[in-house]
Amino acid sequence: MTTSKCTTTMKVLPAVLAATGTALAFQLMSYKKSKDAVSIRVNSMKRVLMTDYGVDEKLAHLLAYIGEATAEIQCVLSNYVDHSDSYVGTQNASGDDQLKLDVSCDEACFRALRACGLVRLAASEETPVETDCGGADGTFAVGFDPLDGSSIIGANFSIGSIFGIWPLEVGKEATLIGRTGREQVSSVVSMYGPRTTVCIALPSASAVVEFTLVNDRRAWEVSRKSIKISPKGKIFAPGNLRASNDNVQYEKLLNHWISERYTLRYTGGMVPDVYHIFVKEKGVFSNVSSEKAKAKLRLLYEVAPMGLIVETAGGLTTHESQDISVLDIELKYLDQRLGVCFGSADEVKLFKDFLFLQ
């Protein structure tokens, strides 16, 4: 099922009501795009962000519309029957073959950002060019990955979306090039699993808050008021394991985690693996490269936004081979990639001990 089917629900409602009654009709209306439905969802998040966390109205408005993108993607995913590797026959500007599902989710995100009216430009992993979003006087630029983990959706694993938000000055050139993750005013990771949730970094409030989509997708409700990552946590999610074949330091670290009886929590998707750290409030995620297993994670669309959430929650981040926070790495080009480590402060320091000093 494509996104367009989600948007036709309002058109078929009268016929459904007549034929089957209100129960089924409201089930089919679980994702609604009427003005009233959008307003209810948007305001349910926006109100809390402004009242409880002191978020600026414009930023709160944008975050709520990222919530709209999340709600629509959840609808697309839950009704997407063909979970085969169905490609659209095109490649994005990075040379990656595009799945139909990736494109549908990318379109949902751009629709929401344009509807918000505050975004001047955005770039995504599927549309890796700085794209006009219609907000001529908009004060924000957004970098996002619309569907992180599409390769594991066939197994019905949890997957997600990632968004980074950068401020723009009116009258100045709008671009993401030359920016750092530290300049983000907020970032969001959306999680599609048994629940649909968003985890939002609010640096101005030194807070990370989680919302859950509730009431048959009609509203957002705070499910975690404040997420704090503890310094220690013997849970590990080792990405790009094949790199340990020719990266001796990484192999030694993996053996240390195993010998010290760390608990493995790994799905092959960055969002669920890092989100597990937010839920347990401890642990470590790594994605290390080697000569034969190159870095895959993109700074703009994945690393910087996720890094902001980790550090706002009290964790640490680092580049795989440089002693620098991922938030302090300058974006030189949109497809910039790197290896990383995120998580509990002491666990990231241990990563540095193995990767940098031995």
Tab-separated table of C-alpha atoms in Angstrom:
chain	number	residue	atom	x	y	z
A	1	MET	CA	0.000	0.000	0.000
A	2	THR	CA	1.337	3.402	-0.897
A	3	THR	CA	1.031	6.689	0.943
A	4	SER	CA	-1.742	7.851	-1.360
A	5	LYS	CA	-4.055	5.174	0.064
A	6	CYS	CA	-3.635	6.622	3.527
A	7	THR	CA	-4.775	10.027	2.290
A	8	THR	CA	-7.987	8.705	0.696
A	9	THR	CA	-9.519	7.532	3.975
A	10	MET	CA	-11.610	10.675	4.389
A	11	LYS	CA	-13.098	10.218	0.908
A	12	VAL	CA	-14.376	6.682	1.585
A	13	LEU	CA	-15.653	7.355	5.116
A	14	PRO	CA	-19.335	8.051	4.269
A	15	ALA	CA	-19.620	4.801	2.281
A	16	VAL	CA	-17.896	2.826	5.026
A	17	LEU	CA	-20.210	4.281	7.668
A	18	ALA	CA	-23.267	3.311	5.662
A	19	ALA	CA	-22.079	-0.209	4.917
A	20	THR	CA	-20.347	-1.299	8.100
A	21	GLY	CA	-21.068	1.128	10.917
A	22	THR	CA	-18.830	3.419	12.944
A	23	ALA	CA	-16.454	0.853	14.487
A	24	LEU	CA	-14.771	-0.182	11.241
A	25	ALA	CA	-14.943	3.362	9.920
A	26	PHE	CA	-12.944	4.709	12.831
A	27	GLN	CA	-10.496	1.839	12.531
A	28	LEU	CA	-9.862	2.869	8.926
A	29	MET	CA	-9.561	6.477	10.031
A	30	SER	CA	-6.732	5.642	12.439
A	31	TYR	CA	-4.452	7.860	10.410
A	32	LYS	CA	-6.408	10.981	9.423
A	33	LYS	CA	-5.217	13.902	7.404
A	34	SER	CA	-8.216	16.212	7.827
A	35	LYS	CA	-7.377	19.660	9.149
A	36	ASP	CA	-8.955	18.851	12.506
A	37	ALA	CA	-7.045	15.587	12.892
A	38	VAL	CA	-3.716	17.182	12.004
A	39	SER	CA	-4.416	20.080	14.356
A	40	ILE	CA	-5.159	17.724	17.259
A	41	ARG	CA	-1.973	15.717	16.741
A	42	VAL	CA	0.209	18.774	16.182
A	43	ASN	CA	-1.137	20.632	19.211
A	44	SER	CA	-0.892	17.584	21.490
A	45	MET	CA	2.892	17.668	21.060
A	46	LYS	CA	3.411	21.380	20.539
A	47	ARG	CA	1.591	22.353	23.727
A	48	VAL	CA	3.719	20.082	25.916
A	49	LEU	CA	6.990	21.196	24.324
A	50	MET	CA	6.200	24.861	24.884
A	51	THR	CA	4.597	24.568	28.333
A	52	ASP	CA	6.718	21.923	30.024
A	53	TYR	CA	10.075	22.388	28.254
A	54	GLY	CA	10.076	26.066	27.289
A	55	VAL	CA	10.589	25.348	23.583
A	56	ASP	CA	10.266	28.309	21.218
A	57	GLU	CA	6.926	28.282	19.360
A	58	LYS	CA	8.490	27.978	15.907
A	59	LEU	CA	10.706	25.084	16.873
A	60	ALA	CA	7.826	23.386	18.696
A	61	HIS	CA	5.721	23.779	15.547
A	62	LEU	CA	8.402	22.133	13.386
A	63	LEU	CA	8.896	19.290	15.860
A	64	ALA	CA	5.162	18.635	15.860
A	65	TYR	CA	5.193	18.426	12.063
A	66	ILE	CA	8.042	15.940	12.237
A	67	GLY	CA	5.575	14.073	14.420
A	68	GLU	CA	3.149	14.287	11.483
A	69	ALA	CA	5.743	12.743	9.175
A	70	THR	CA	6.218	9.984	11.742
A	71	ALA	CA	2.481	9.312	11.956
A	72	GLU	CA	2.164	9.067	8.176
A	73	ILE	CA	5.202	6.788	7.849
A	74	GLN	CA	3.745	4.515	10.522
A	75	CYS	CA	0.607	4.233	8.388
A	76	VAL	CA	2.656	3.471	5.282
A	77	LEU	CA	4.656	0.770	7.090
A	78	SER	CA	1.684	-0.930	8.747
A	79	ASN	CA	-0.112	-1.228	5.399
A	80	TYR	CA	2.889	-2.112	3.246
A	81	VAL	CA	2.299	-5.712	2.185
A	82	ASP	CA	5.140	-6.234	-0.286
A	83	HIS	CA	8.181	-6.503	1.984
A	84	SER	CA	10.398	-7.897	-0.747
A	85	ASP	CA	13.327	-5.833	-1.985
A	86	SER	CA	11.089	-3.952	-4.414
A	87	TYR	CA	13.164	-1.291	-6.156
A	88	VAL	CA	11.793	1.684	-8.069
A	89	GLY	CA	14.487	1.328	-10.753
A	90	THR	CA	16.350	4.497	-9.781
A	91	GLN	CA	19.324	5.457	-7.687
A	92	ASN	CA	19.695	8.402	-5.362
A	93	ALA	CA	22.510	10.893	-5.855
A	94	SER	CA	24.735	8.750	-3.607
A	95	GLY	CA	24.443	5.838	-6.036
A	96	ASP	CA	22.203	3.683	-3.809
A	97	ASP	CA	19.367	1.670	-5.387
A	98	GLN	CA	16.075	2.990	-4.027
A	99	LEU	CA	13.370	0.814	-2.496
A	100	LYS	CA	9.770	1.837	-3.127
A	101	LEU	CA	9.269	1.986	0.622
A	102	ASP	CA	12.237	4.347	1.079
A	103	VAL	CA	10.813	6.694	-1.544
A	104	SER	CA	7.309	6.660	-0.020
A	105	CYS	CA	8.705	7.544	3.412
A	106	ASP	CA	10.955	10.232	1.937
A	107	GLU	CA	7.946	11.832	0.259
A	108	ALA	CA	5.993	11.755	3.537
A	109	CYS	CA	8.795	13.652	5.290
A	110	PHE	CA	9.081	16.322	2.611
A	111	ARG	CA	5.285	16.792	2.653
A	112	ALA	CA	5.340	17.403	6.395
A	113	LEU	CA	8.300	19.792	6.238
A	114	ARG	CA	6.628	21.819	3.483
A	115	ALA	CA	3.304	21.861	5.339
A	116	CYS	CA	5.082	23.206	8.422
A	117	GLY	CA	5.987	26.401	6.539
A	118	LEU	CA	9.127	27.056	8.590
A	119	VAL	CA	11.696	24.972	6.702
A	120	ARG	CA	13.705	26.707	4.001
A	121	LEU	CA	15.631	23.667	2.823
A	122	ALA	CA	16.122	20.014	3.582
A	123	ALA	CA	18.258	17.117	2.390
A	124	SER	CA	17.744	13.417	2.978
A	125	GLU	CA	19.503	10.141	2.454
A	126	GLU	CA	17.078	9.440	-0.401
A	127	THR	CA	17.189	12.991	-1.778
A	128	PRO	CA	20.796	13.970	-0.978
A	129	VAL	CA	20.642	17.496	-2.404
A	130	GLU	CA	19.673	20.697	-0.634
A	131	THR	CA	16.008	20.937	-1.590
A	132	ASP	CA	13.735	23.977	-1.350
A	133	CYS	CA	10.905	23.293	1.112
A	134	GLY	CA	8.905	26.425	0.371
A	135	GLY	CA	9.512	28.331	3.584
A	136	ALA	CA	10.994	31.434	1.955
A	137	ASP	CA	11.365	33.126	5.347
A	138	GLY	CA	11.901	29.835	7.145
A	139	THR	CA	14.346	29.742	9.996
A	140	PHE	CA	15.296	26.053	9.790
A	141	ALA	CA	17.157	23.541	7.645
A	142	VAL	CA	16.646	19.816	8.141
A	143	GLY	CA	18.800	16.779	7.358
A	144	PHE	CA	17.067	13.424	7.685
A	145	ASP	CA	17.029	9.703	7.016
A	146	PRO	CA	13.380	8.862	6.258
A	147	LEU	CA	13.706	5.129	6.859
A	148	ASP	CA	16.701	3.777	8.732
A	149	GLY	CA	16.725	-0.021	8.634
A	150	SER	CA	14.749	-0.733	5.473
A	151	SER	CA	16.970	-3.782	4.871
A	152	ILE	CA	15.572	-5.478	8.012
A	153	ILE	CA	11.901	-4.600	7.598
A	154	GLY	CA	11.220	-7.911	5.863
A	155	ALA	CA	11.744	-9.634	9.237
A	156	ASN	CA	9.297	-7.156	10.812
A	157	PHE	CA	12.046	-5.711	13.016
A	158	SER	CA	11.683	-2.257	14.508
A	159	ILE	CA	13.015	0.500	12.264
A	160	GLY	CA	13.059	4.287	12.409
A	161	SER	CA	13.555	7.770	11.016
A	162	ILE	CA	16.165	10.353	12.044
A	163	PHE	CA	15.945	14.166	11.797
A	164	GLY	CA	18.451	16.940	12.568
A	165	ILE	CA	17.352	20.590	12.763
A	166	TRP	CA	19.719	23.497	12.117
A	167	PRO	CA	18.853	27.197	12.537
A	168	LEU	CA	19.095	29.595	9.598
A	169	GLU	CA	19.389	33.360	9.557
A	170	VAL	CA	16.957	35.287	7.399
A	171	GLY	CA	18.748	37.079	4.597
A	172	LYS	CA	21.788	34.785	4.655
A	173	GLU	CA	22.592	31.891	2.361
A	174	ALA	CA	20.733	28.753	3.360
A	175	THR	CA	23.008	25.725	3.395
A	176	LEU	CA	23.963	22.804	5.603
A	177	ILE	CA	27.520	22.655	4.292
A	178	GLY	CA	30.036	23.941	6.810
A	179	ARG	CA	27.757	23.298	9.776
A	180	THR	CA	28.421	21.038	12.758
A	181	GLY	CA	26.085	18.869	14.784
A	182	ARG	CA	26.737	21.110	17.768
A	183	GLU	CA	24.777	23.851	15.982
A	184	GLN	CA	21.559	21.836	15.905
A	185	VAL	CA	18.686	23.302	17.899
A	186	SER	CA	17.029	19.899	18.174
A	187	SER	CA	16.999	16.414	16.696
A	188	VAL	CA	14.484	13.604	16.572
A	189	VAL	CA	14.553	9.845	16.210
A	190	SER	CA	11.268	8.114	15.379
A	191	MET	CA	10.782	4.427	16.198
A	192	TYR	CA	8.282	2.145	14.480
A	193	GLY	CA	7.699	-1.013	16.498
A	194	PRO	CA	4.898	-2.329	18.722
A	195	ARG	CA	4.590	1.351	19.687
A	196	THR	CA	5.289	4.396	17.553
A	197	THR	CA	7.492	6.825	19.460
A	198	VAL	CA	9.656	9.885	18.956
A	199	CYS	CA	12.657	10.758	21.093
A	200	ILE	CA	13.485	14.482	20.965
A	201	ALA	CA	16.689	16.235	22.019
A	202	LEU	CA	16.077	19.682	23.507
A	203	PRO	CA	19.532	21.175	24.199
A	204	SER	CA	18.083	24.491	25.399
A	205	ALA	CA	16.283	22.616	28.176
A	206	SER	CA	19.069	20.044	28.681
A	207	ALA	CA	16.405	17.419	28.183
A	208	VAL	CA	15.537	14.404	26.072
A	209	VAL	CA	11.833	13.572	26.018
A	210	GLU	CA	9.912	10.677	24.479
A	211	PHE	CA	6.391	10.909	23.037
A	212	THR	CA	4.195	7.944	22.083
A	213	LEU	CA	1.473	8.029	19.426
A	214	VAL	CA	-1.725	7.045	21.251
A	215	ASN	CA	-5.514	6.942	20.960
A	216	ASP	CA	-5.473	5.117	17.619
A	217	ARG	CA	-2.843	7.536	16.271
A	218	ARG	CA	-4.900	10.589	17.145
A	219	ALA	CA	-2.517	12.265	19.610
A	220	TRP	CA	0.972	12.323	21.103
A	221	GLU	CA	1.497	11.684	24.812
A	222	VAL	CA	4.682	12.028	26.869
A	223	SER	CA	5.909	8.537	27.759
A	224	ARG	CA	9.321	9.489	29.207
A	225	LYS	CA	9.737	12.961	30.667
A	226	SER	CA	13.514	12.844	30.867
A	227	ILE	CA	16.013	10.320	29.537
A	228	LYS	CA	19.430	10.218	31.205
A	229	ILE	CA	22.191	7.844	30.147
A	230	SER	CA	24.193	6.503	33.089
A	231	PRO	CA	28.033	6.421	32.899
A	232	LYS	CA	28.283	2.625	32.904
A	233	GLY	CA	26.263	-0.066	31.187
A	234	LYS	CA	27.312	-3.563	30.122
A	235	ILE	CA	25.122	-3.715	27.021
A	236	PHE	CA	26.744	-3.596	23.582
A	237	ALA	CA	25.563	-3.221	19.983
A	238	PRO	CA	28.558	-3.793	17.655
A	239	GLY	CA	27.817	-2.583	14.131
A	240	ASN	CA	29.789	-3.476	11.004
A	241	LEU	CA	31.216	-6.605	12.635
A	242	ARG	CA	32.947	-7.648	9.431
A	243	ALA	CA	35.429	-4.818	10.084
A	244	SER	CA	36.858	-6.843	12.980
A	245	ASN	CA	38.310	-9.211	10.370
A	246	ASP	CA	40.995	-6.672	9.440
A	247	ASN	CA	40.762	-4.128	12.264
A	248	VAL	CA	42.756	-5.667	15.118
A	249	GLN	CA	41.776	-3.007	17.675
A	250	TYR	CA	38.084	-3.547	17.012
A	251	GLU	CA	38.520	-7.315	17.325
A	252	LYS	CA	40.206	-6.858	20.724
A	253	LEU	CA	37.368	-4.632	21.923
A	254	LEU	CA	34.740	-7.167	20.822
A	255	ASN	CA	36.595	-9.919	22.673
A	256	HIS	CA	36.710	-7.702	25.773
A	257	TRP	CA	32.953	-7.136	25.692
A	258	ILE	CA	32.360	-10.869	25.353
A	259	SER	CA	34.858	-11.925	28.021
A	260	GLU	CA	33.430	-9.374	30.449
A	261	ARG	CA	29.956	-10.825	29.847
A	262	TYR	CA	28.336	-7.770	28.298
A	263	THR	CA	24.774	-8.322	27.066
A	264	LEU	CA	24.428	-8.262	23.282
A	265	ARG	CA	21.553	-6.198	21.883
A	266	TYR	CA	21.928	-5.924	18.125
A	267	THR	CA	19.387	-5.882	15.283
A	268	GLY	CA	21.377	-4.490	12.354
A	269	GLY	CA	19.468	-1.211	12.483
A	270	MET	CA	21.056	1.908	13.959
A	271	VAL	CA	17.790	3.334	15.291
A	272	PRO	CA	16.629	0.327	17.354
A	273	ASP	CA	20.155	-0.378	18.573
A	274	VAL	CA	20.771	3.158	19.837
A	275	TYR	CA	17.173	3.551	20.997
A	276	HIS	CA	17.733	0.562	23.272
A	277	ILE	CA	20.372	2.650	25.042
A	278	PHE	CA	17.771	5.392	25.589
A	279	VAL	CA	15.253	2.895	26.979
A	280	LYS	CA	17.712	1.156	29.327
A	281	GLU	CA	19.569	4.445	29.923
A	282	LYS	CA	22.899	2.661	29.516
A	283	GLY	CA	25.004	0.778	27.005
A	284	VAL	CA	27.254	1.331	24.003
A	285	PHE	CA	26.798	1.316	20.222
A	286	SER	CA	29.718	1.102	17.815
A	287	ASN	CA	30.054	1.142	14.058
A	288	VAL	CA	33.705	0.859	13.091
A	289	SER	CA	35.202	0.700	9.610
A	290	SER	CA	38.275	-0.974	8.160
A	291	GLU	CA	40.143	-1.156	4.874
A	292	LYS	CA	37.782	-3.857	3.614
A	293	ALA	CA	34.602	-2.736	5.399
A	294	LYS	CA	34.087	0.963	4.739
A	295	ALA	CA	32.137	3.407	6.921
A	296	LYS	CA	28.452	3.611	6.035
A	297	LEU	CA	26.884	6.026	8.507
A	298	ARG	CA	26.307	9.540	7.177
A	299	LEU	CA	27.165	12.540	9.315
A	300	LEU	CA	24.247	14.729	8.227
A	301	TYR	CA	21.391	12.259	8.110
A	302	GLU	CA	22.250	9.871	10.937
A	303	VAL	CA	25.329	10.582	13.036
A	304	ALA	CA	24.913	14.257	14.003
A	305	PRO	CA	21.182	14.035	14.872
A	306	MET	CA	21.592	10.830	16.872
A	307	GLY	CA	24.726	12.189	18.509
A	308	LEU	CA	22.827	15.239	19.757
A	309	ILE	CA	20.276	13.032	21.515
A	310	VAL	CA	23.005	10.902	23.096
A	311	GLU	CA	25.001	13.860	24.415
A	312	THR	CA	21.924	15.810	25.559
A	313	ALA	CA	20.970	12.723	27.577
A	314	GLY	CA	24.391	12.741	29.276
A	315	GLY	CA	26.178	10.191	27.108
A	316	LEU	CA	29.290	10.593	24.978
A	317	THR	CA	30.044	10.239	21.278
A	318	THR	CA	33.287	9.905	19.365
A	319	HIS	CA	34.663	9.491	15.871
A	320	GLU	CA	36.063	5.982	15.384
A	321	SER	CA	39.678	7.105	14.981
A	322	GLN	CA	39.828	10.720	16.181
A	323	ASP	CA	39.310	11.855	19.758
A	324	ILE	CA	36.512	14.236	18.857
A	325	SER	CA	32.777	14.363	19.525
A	326	VAL	CA	30.739	13.695	16.386
A	327	LEU	CA	28.986	16.999	17.109
A	328	ASP	CA	32.193	18.925	16.431
A	329	ILE	CA	32.862	17.449	12.985
A	330	GLU	CA	32.233	19.917	10.164
A	331	LEU	CA	29.994	18.813	7.316
A	332	LYS	CA	32.089	19.176	4.156
A	333	TYR	CA	29.715	17.408	1.767
A	334	LEU	CA	26.241	15.896	2.123
A	335	ASP	CA	27.278	12.237	1.771
A	336	GLN	CA	30.111	12.459	4.326
A	337	ARG	CA	30.494	9.128	6.164
A	338	LEU	CA	32.321	7.990	9.287
A	339	GLY	CA	32.644	5.341	11.955
A	340	VAL	CA	31.370	6.160	15.438
A	341	CYS	CA	30.770	5.132	19.012
A	342	PHE	CA	27.792	6.326	21.128
A	343	GLY	CA	26.612	5.613	24.642
A	344	SER	CA	27.452	5.616	28.331
A	345	ALA	CA	30.433	7.856	29.091
A	346	ASP	CA	32.654	5.182	30.631
A	347	GLU	CA	31.865	2.742	27.836
A	348	VAL	CA	32.799	5.270	25.154
A	349	LYS	CA	36.026	5.994	27.026
A	350	LEU	CA	36.746	2.253	27.019
A	351	PHE	CA	36.158	2.254	23.249
A	352	LYS	CA	38.777	5.000	22.906
A	353	ASP	CA	41.249	3.030	25.045
A	354	PHE	CA	41.035	0.091	22.667
A	355	LEU	CA	40.698	1.881	19.337
A	356	PHE	CA	43.112	4.767	19.947
A	357	LEU	CA	45.784	3.545	22.345
A	358	GLN	CA	46.486	-0.091	21.521
